[in-house]
């Protein structure tokens, strides 16, 4: 019966949203089906709450959805919003004492990814300082180990961080000064630590064996904050390390040199794209594609190889160049 109802809701919503948005687009259909899925989960959670489930368990249950590979993270966001609307935020909202309040205006100690995409809507490009007084005393590497998996697409799924090999129990350190936002078990991440820094970056340390700090703790760069491990959806002990801005993952290798265990430079440029953000070093050159351009020609213009261009832009040699788009053509 529920499925029938949701089917009808979905069809009505498609027609309704279609009218508002002027018709077409698969994104409309996706949005609606995400909403329907989220509502389904919400109904199920409601039953559990009515049967006496406490809020802490409810949050754990929502987190456990992150483990399920076929669930769109937007569904979890929608579900969280719905829970907030209906039951009030079960987490502290008083945010003023926390870092980068201007950027986030919220402080959530229970959900790893609580941010709505609204907070990036008006962004274009911003330069984040990594070493000034504001960041207090610079950078320390989280754990000096070999990188075993990089940021980017992996088995048709995005890998939102970088994996560093370790032995269970090895010390994991905070990279910058910041305040612990989240320190708990969260679905696929296993035991997870999230630290918010003054420049708005958040760093995530996942699959931990032991967490040694609590939400609200101020941590310094290099401070031992956890022991590495293999918790959550992990095969073999390693640290899964993410850098995020406004909730969107950015490639840690545009900020940190994982071989020298140091920052690449004093700042990083973050540019809004359709999907989220890209980040790069200040001074990085871009080429705006024009009619008649091809990779070999562009490579010649900037004295770099086609291979380098492909690597910097995450494209293949046979990538179709669209006029007006930009290609990164320098380090
Ligand atoms: Zn990973």
XYZ file of C-alpha atoms and ligand atoms in Angstrom, residues 154 159 162-163 238 240, ligand 1:
7
model
C 37.511 4.115 -7.796
C 36.846 8.029 -3.315
C 43.285 9.554 0.433
C 44.310 6.307 2.147
C 44.676 2.413 7.070
C 41.147 7.401 5.266
Zn 39.733 5.758 1.676
